mmCIF file of C-alpha atoms in Angstrom:
data_model
loop_
_atom_site.group_PDB
_atom_site.id
_atom_site.type_symbol
_atom_site.label_atom_id
_atom_site.label_comp_id
_atom_site.label_asym_id
_atom_site.label_seq_id
_atom_site.Cartn_x
_atom_site.Cartn_y
_atom_site.Cartn_z
ATOM 1 C CA HIS A 1 -0.003 0.034 -0.022
ATOM 2 C CA GLY A 2 2.975 2.251 -0.335
ATOM 3 C CA THR A 3 3.611 2.772 3.275
ATOM 4 C CA CYS A 4 7.125 1.376 3.016
ATOM 5 C CA VAL A 5 8.480 3.768 0.294
ATOM 6 C CA THR A 6 11.581 4.881 2.257
ATOM 7 C CA THR A 7 12.850 6.641 -0.717
ATOM 8 C CA LEU A 8 10.340 9.417 0.056
ATOM 9 C CA HIS A 9 11.548 9.785 3.468
ATOM 10 C CA PRO A 10 12.524 13.455 4.133
ATOM 11 C CA ARG A 11 16.160 12.514 4.885
ATOM 12 C CA CYS A 12 16.520 11.096 1.207
ATOM 13 C CA TYR A 13 15.786 14.484 -0.160
ATOM 14 C CA GLY A 14 19.023 16.195 1.016
ATOM 15 C CA GLN A 15 19.128 19.122 3.327
ATOM 16 C CA ASP A 16 19.075 21.862 0.857
ATOM 17 C CA SER A 17 16.251 20.506 -1.369
ATOM 18 C CA TYR A 18 13.629 19.393 1.163
ATOM 19 C CA ALA A 19 10.486 21.447 1.887
ATOM 20 C CA PRO A 20 8.212 20.351 4.855
ATOM 21 C CA GLN A 21 5.549 17.808 3.760
ATOM 22 C CA GLN A 22 7.131 17.744 0.220
ATOM 23 C CA GLU A 23 7.011 13.879 0.510
ATOM 24 C CA VAL A 24 3.226 13.830 0.850
ATOM 25 C CA GLY A 25 2.775 15.157 -2.594
ATOM 26 C CA ASP A 26 5.525 13.202 -4.153
ATOM 27 C CA TYR A 27 4.025 9.980 -2.638
ATOM 28 C CA PHE A 28 0.779 10.440 -4.267
ATOM 29 C CA ARG A 29 2.261 11.595 -7.657
ATOM 30 C CA SER A 30 4.278 8.263 -7.544
ATOM 31 C CA VAL A 31 1.110 6.212 -6.699
ATOM 32 C CA LEU A 32 -0.874 7.782 -9.509
ATOM 33 C CA ASP A 33 2.054 7.450 -11.946
ATOM 34 C CA LEU A 34 2.234 3.635 -11.155
ATOM 35 C CA ARG A 35 -1.292 3.272 -11.461
ATOM 36 C CA ALA A 36 -1.427 4.837 -14.947
ATOM 37 C CA LYS A 37 1.667 2.790 -16.090
ATOM 38 C CA PHE A 38 0.472 -0.570 -14.579
ATOM 39 C CA ASP A 39 -3.247 -0.344 -15.544
ATOM 40 C CA VAL A 40 -4.552 -3.691 -14.080
ATOM 41 C CA PHE A 41 -8.126 -3.074 -15.565
ATOM 42 C CA GLN A 42 -6.597 -2.886 -19.056
ATOM 43 C CA ALA A 43 -4.235 -5.832 -18.516
ATOM 44 C CA LEU A 44 -7.229 -7.895 -17.489
ATOM 45 C CA ASN A 45 -9.208 -6.736 -20.277
ATOM 46 C CA ALA A 46 -6.626 -7.548 -22.723
ATOM 47 C CA SER A 47 -6.830 -11.107 -21.592
ATOM 48 C CA GLY A 48 -10.726 -11.270 -21.871
ATOM 49 C CA ILE A 49 -11.235 -10.800 -18.203
ATOM 50 C CA VAL A 50 -13.966 -8.256 -17.711
ATOM 51 C CA PRO A 51 -16.273 -7.374 -14.893
ATOM 52 C CA THR A 52 -19.889 -8.227 -15.012
ATOM 53 C CA GLU A 53 -22.905 -6.500 -13.458
ATOM 54 C CA PRO A 54 -23.816 -7.859 -10.027
ATOM 55 C CA GLU A 55 -27.297 -9.607 -9.935
ATOM 56 C CA THR A 56 -29.236 -9.512 -6.757
ATOM 57 C CA GLY A 57 -29.462 -12.973 -5.095
ATOM 58 C CA ARG A 58 -27.767 -14.671 -8.047
ATOM 59 C CA ARG A 59 -24.319 -15.859 -8.760
ATOM 60 C CA PRO A 60 -22.258 -13.525 -11.251
ATOM 61 C CA LYS A 61 -22.201 -14.391 -14.746
ATOM 62 C CA ASN A 62 -18.575 -14.609 -15.065
ATOM 63 C CA THR A 63 -16.187 -16.176 -12.852
ATOM 64 C CA TYR A 64 -12.548 -16.768 -13.329
ATOM 65 C CA THR A 65 -9.741 -18.694 -11.834
ATOM 66 C CA LEU A 66 -6.758 -17.459 -9.860
ATOM 67 C CA VAL A 67 -4.580 -18.752 -12.738
ATOM 68 C CA GLN A 68 -6.340 -16.683 -15.395
ATOM 69 C CA PHE A 69 -5.870 -13.629 -13.329
ATOM 70 C CA LYS A 70 -2.133 -14.319 -12.644
ATOM 71 C CA GLN A 71 -1.598 -15.167 -16.403
ATOM 72 C CA ALA A 72 -3.121 -11.969 -17.425
ATOM 73 C CA ILE A 73 -0.829 -9.856 -15.221
ATOM 74 C CA ARG A 74 2.217 -11.991 -16.137
ATOM 75 C CA ALA A 75 1.514 -11.397 -19.843
ATOM 76 C CA ALA A 76 1.399 -7.557 -19.163
ATOM 77 C CA TRP A 77 4.486 -7.200 -17.002
ATOM 78 C CA GLY A 78 6.135 -10.603 -16.633
ATOM 79 C CA VAL A 79 5.379 -10.889 -12.819
ATOM 80 C CA GLU A 80 2.510 -12.557 -10.987
ATOM 81 C CA PRO A 81 0.123 -10.617 -8.688
ATOM 82 C CA ASN A 82 -1.361 -11.414 -5.354
ATOM 83 C CA VAL A 83 -5.118 -11.621 -5.773
ATOM 84 C CA LYS A 84 -7.382 -10.981 -2.572
ATOM 85 C CA CYS A 85 -11.109 -11.825 -2.474
ATOM 86 C CA ILE A 86 -13.685 -11.892 0.189
ATOM 87 C CA GLY A 87 -15.284 -15.242 -0.491
ATOM 88 C CA ARG A 88 -15.326 -15.237 -4.171
ATOM 89 C CA ARG A 89 -15.761 -11.685 -4.696
ATOM 90 C CA LEU A 90 -12.581 -9.786 -6.002
ATOM 91 C CA GLN A 91 -11.376 -7.149 -3.519
ATOM 92 C CA GLU A 92 -7.893 -6.332 -4.984
ATOM 93 C CA VAL A 93 -4.974 -7.323 -7.230
ATOM 94 C CA GLN A 94 -1.692 -6.305 -5.795
ATOM 95 C CA ILE A 95 1.470 -5.822 -7.926
ATOM 96 C CA TRP A 96 4.582 -5.628 -5.870
ATOM 97 C CA PHE A 97 7.454 -3.304 -6.605
ATOM 98 C CA LYS A 98 11.039 -2.586 -5.717
ATOM 99 C CA VAL A 99 12.675 0.756 -6.313
ATOM 100 C CA ARG A 100 16.075 1.680 -7.851
ATOM 101 C CA GLY A 101 17.272 5.030 -6.759
ATOM 102 C CA ARG A 102 14.504 7.425 -5.737
ATOM 103 C CA ASP A 103 11.658 6.835 -8.087
ATOM 104 C CA ASN A 104 12.525 3.870 -10.514
ATOM 105 C CA TYR A 105 9.947 1.356 -9.463
ATOM 106 C CA TYR A 106 9.894 -2.074 -11.138
ATOM 107 C CA PRO A 107 7.417 -4.831 -10.652
ATOM 108 C CA VAL A 108 8.588 -8.067 -8.911
ATOM 109 C CA ASP A 109 6.937 -11.458 -8.110
ATOM 110 C CA PRO A 110 4.882 -11.219 -4.878
ATOM 111 C CA TRP A 111 5.648 -12.519 -1.376
ATOM 112 C CA GLY A 112 2.241 -12.273 -0.091
ATOM 113 C CA GLN A 113 -0.641 -14.904 -0.057
ATOM 114 C CA ASP A 114 -3.566 -15.103 -2.428
ATOM 115 C CA THR A 115 -7.180 -15.390 -0.878
ATOM 116 C CA CYS A 116 -8.961 -16.578 -4.106
ATOM 117 C CA ARG A 117 -9.339 -19.759 -6.101
ATOM 118 C CA LEU A 118 -12.457 -18.796 -8.091
ATOM 119 C CA ILE A 119 -13.053 -15.287 -8.700
ATOM 120 C CA SER A 120 -16.286 -13.211 -9.109
ATOM 121 C CA TYR A 121 -15.248 -10.147 -10.766
ATOM 122 C CA GLN A 122 -18.151 -7.563 -10.590
ATOM 123 C CA GLN A 123 -18.553 -4.023 -11.691
ATOM 124 C CA LYS A 124 -18.348 -1.574 -8.807
ATOM 125 C CA SER A 125 -21.835 -0.428 -7.822
ATOM 126 C CA THR A 126 -22.519 3.224 -7.721
ATOM 127 C CA LYS A 127 -25.381 2.726 -5.071
#
């Protein structure tokens, strides 16, 4: 979740170039840049994995396997994600990164645990 980004710690800026709270804006810029560069929705869609509308009281139209999700991300960036669900409902797809220097992020294989096997990938509700 980005809380371990030590390269944005104030001491990494140098005494003469740091302004108070500068790391906060830099952190959010970094997160948004990574989100744009590693577009999980687009990677899943390119592999034919698309969300379906939730149906009240019914099982979703499309379900996918953990293998399908992992293959889609590996095809896009050469690493596997962690996939987290509550029951079968998709909660998040995590891509893990390391950093070279201050802001050269690159994806790496995960060291967390998956919590899904069969995945219900539903559109987000606006209700």
